[in-house]
Amino acid sequence: MFTKKLVKGLLASSIALLAISTNAQDKPASPVKLDTVTSISLPATTDLMGTLHSRSHIQITAGINGRLEWLAEPGTHVNTGDTLVKMDLLPLKLKLAEQKAQIKRANINLAYLKNEWDRLQKLRKTNSTSQFQLDQTRSQYELAQTDIEIAQLKLQQIEDQINRATVIAPFEGVITQRLTRAGTDVSRSDTLLKLLDTENLEVRVFVPIKYLAYISKGNLLKIFANGKEIEAPIIAKIPSADPRSQTFEVRIKIPQEINNYWAAGQLVTVTVPTQNNLAKLTVHRDALILRKDGTYVIKVDNENKAHKLLVKVGLGSLERVAIQGDLIEGDKVAVRGAERLTDGQLVVVN
């Protein structure tokens, strides 16, 4: 009895499969457009927020002790060599004049001692003077020479202070802050202004330490902000993780032509790799058929018959996605006209 039921069941199933196969073959060939299953490298990436920084944002100090005579206003754009600060030069000019007078006096004394030493040398030949007096005069003459050298060094120091009394811009940029005003007495280490280099910008982004192996100096990363997207090289990778955030710092050089659109302090989006590029089987996104029970593609064999295959979808780009399933490189899959195809149905390739 059981055997008869089993035979009847198998017979019914065979008839149903035969009917499905006959229906698929009886249907007219459906037009489709094909794409080739291709093995390509699809990089895995993630987007992180970075911040634009100037490569130089420095404090301008007084350089000498004295009274401020003039300094640049905030917002002023300066070129390399432009004057930023002027100090009151009168005290230094008076010291300079005094030191020059001291040097003149020292030269007069030196000349006198030279003549005296020459005279005593002649007298010593006739024993008209003592050796002690000759040695004493020679010592005074050599000390006078040393005094002139010291006076010359002091003169150079005063001249250096006069040069430092006028502070010039070390690079092209913008004055971002003024911390004091003209007429104030300041010390040489006091900060007077802050100068921002607006021409040389860089992005600083903190990347999770687990991606450290996939980032190298010189790699190009995509950066997006204000509707502008660029690729720029990594100029510094600092492999020192922050204990709290478990991130490390990466710095990216920004080309100067983008300076008209981006500014220091601005947030930007940086696309960083999260794994090495691996070759994967890919299909065009249009080949995917989404159903409640999974994602399918329609493979077309050499006899132009359609085969519905379940696939697992992975990472992708704008046009192609990685897939896993019963496919190999070179297989043909339908990208147009696949929605209503049944398994085994004949197709016509457009």
mmCIF file of N, CA and C in Angstrom, residues 44 50 54 68 78 85 104 115 121 127 132 143 152 194 200 205 211 214 230 269 272 282 287 323 330 339 346 350:
data_model
loop_
_atom_site.group_PDB
_atom_site.id
_atom_site.type_symbol
_atom_site.label_atom_id
_atom_site.label_comp_id
_atom_site.label_asym_id
_atom_site.label_seq_id
_atom_site.Cartn_x
_atom_site.Cartn_y
_atom_site.Cartn_z
ATOM 1 N N ALA A 44 37.171 48.100 -0.391
ATOM 2 C CA ALA A 44 36.231 48.388 0.694
ATOM 3 C C ALA A 44 36.656 49.688 1.365
ATOM 4 N N GLY A 50 37.022 64.700 8.541
ATOM 5 C CA GLY A 50 38.319 65.310 8.796
ATOM 6 C C GLY A 50 38.169 66.817 8.909
ATOM 7 N N SER A 54 45.561 74.848 8.443
ATOM 8 C CA SER A 54 46.687 75.490 7.770
ATOM 9 C C SER A 54 47.969 74.793 8.218
ATOM 10 N N LEU A 68 55.606 99.457 21.380
ATOM 11 C CA LEU A 68 55.051 99.219 20.047
ATOM 12 C C LEU A 68 54.742 100.544 19.361
ATOM 13 N N VAL A 78 48.883 89.615 3.853
ATOM 14 C CA VAL A 78 50.273 90.054 3.715
ATOM 15 C C VAL A 78 51.026 89.074 2.835
ATOM 16 N N VAL A 85 55.096 94.315 12.249
ATOM 17 C CA VAL A 85 55.242 95.043 13.518
ATOM 18 C C VAL A 85 56.405 96.015 13.409
ATOM 19 N N LYS A 104 85.172 104.269 19.053
ATOM 20 C CA LYS A 104 86.105 105.321 18.630
ATOM 21 C C LYS A 104 87.104 105.622 19.753
ATOM 22 N N ASN A 115 101.846 103.105 20.218
ATOM 23 C CA ASN A 115 103.002 104.018 20.124
ATOM 24 C C ASN A 115 103.895 103.895 21.360
ATOM 25 N N GLN A 121 110.124 99.667 23.363
ATOM 26 C CA GLN A 121 110.941 98.623 22.741
ATOM 27 C C GLN A 121 112.301 99.197 22.282
ATOM 28 N N ASN A 127 118.841 99.713 27.195
ATOM 29 C CA ASN A 127 118.669 99.567 28.645
ATOM 30 C C ASN A 127 118.211 100.851 29.315
ATOM 31 N N PHE A 132 110.129 95.084 32.967
ATOM 32 C CA PHE A 132 108.803 95.083 33.598
ATOM 33 C C PHE A 132 107.884 96.125 32.956
ATOM 34 N N LEU A 143 95.212 94.043 25.831
ATOM 35 C CA LEU A 143 93.879 94.176 26.444
ATOM 36 C C LEU A 143 93.026 95.184 25.694
ATOM 37 N N GLN A 152 82.936 95.747 19.375
ATOM 38 C CA GLN A 152 82.383 95.457 18.047
ATOM 39 C C GLN A 152 81.246 94.437 18.146
ATOM 40 N N LYS A 194 48.711 86.852 15.327
ATOM 41 C CA LYS A 194 48.700 85.473 14.835
ATOM 42 C C LYS A 194 48.552 85.512 13.320
ATOM 43 N N ASN A 200 48.670 77.008 2.004
ATOM 44 C CA ASN A 200 49.072 75.614 2.187
ATOM 45 C C ASN A 200 48.184 74.972 3.248
ATOM 46 N N VAL A 205 42.765 63.812 9.653
ATOM 47 C CA VAL A 205 41.655 62.896 9.928
ATOM 48 C C VAL A 205 42.167 61.804 10.856
ATOM 49 N N TYR A 211 42.421 49.996 10.844
ATOM 50 C CA TYR A 211 42.680 50.211 9.417
ATOM 51 C C TYR A 211 44.115 50.644 9.152
ATOM 52 N N TYR A 214 46.115 49.357 6.058
ATOM 53 C CA TYR A 214 45.616 49.633 4.712
ATOM 54 C C TYR A 214 45.910 51.058 4.250
ATOM 55 N N ILE A 230 37.906 65.830 -4.569
ATOM 56 C CA ILE A 230 39.258 65.745 -5.094
ATOM 57 C C ILE A 230 39.923 64.475 -4.577
ATOM 58 N N THR A 269 34.721 65.379 4.242
ATOM 59 C CA THR A 269 34.521 63.935 4.277
ATOM 60 C C THR A 269 35.685 63.258 3.560
ATOM 61 N N VAL A 272 38.406 56.457 3.286
ATOM 62 C CA VAL A 272 39.624 55.699 3.594
ATOM 63 C C VAL A 272 39.370 54.212 3.361
ATOM 64 N N THR A 282 31.872 39.971 -10.125
ATOM 65 C CA THR A 282 30.913 41.067 -10.070
ATOM 66 C C THR A 282 29.940 40.974 -11.235
ATOM 67 N N ALA A 287 21.482 43.485 -13.121
ATOM 68 C CA ALA A 287 21.255 42.047 -13.215
ATOM 69 C C ALA A 287 20.559 41.486 -11.980
ATOM 70 N N ILE A 323 29.321 39.410 -6.071
ATOM 71 C CA ILE A 323 28.299 38.387 -5.804
ATOM 72 C C ILE A 323 28.977 37.054 -5.499
ATOM 73 N N GLY A 330 33.058 35.008 -16.799
ATOM 74 C CA GLY A 330 32.730 34.775 -18.196
ATOM 75 C C GLY A 330 31.292 34.374 -18.440
ATOM 76 N N GLU A 339 13.055 40.073 -15.603
ATOM 77 C CA GLU A 339 12.077 40.033 -14.500
ATOM 78 C C GLU A 339 11.033 38.925 -14.673
ATOM 79 N N LEU A 346 13.632 29.958 -23.237
ATOM 80 C CA LEU A 346 14.544 30.430 -24.274
ATOM 81 C C LEU A 346 14.517 31.962 -24.337
ATOM 82 N N ASN A 350 19.531 40.664 -27.432
ATOM 83 C CA ASN A 350 19.495 41.903 -28.223
ATOM 84 C C ASN A 350 20.905 42.418 -28.484
#
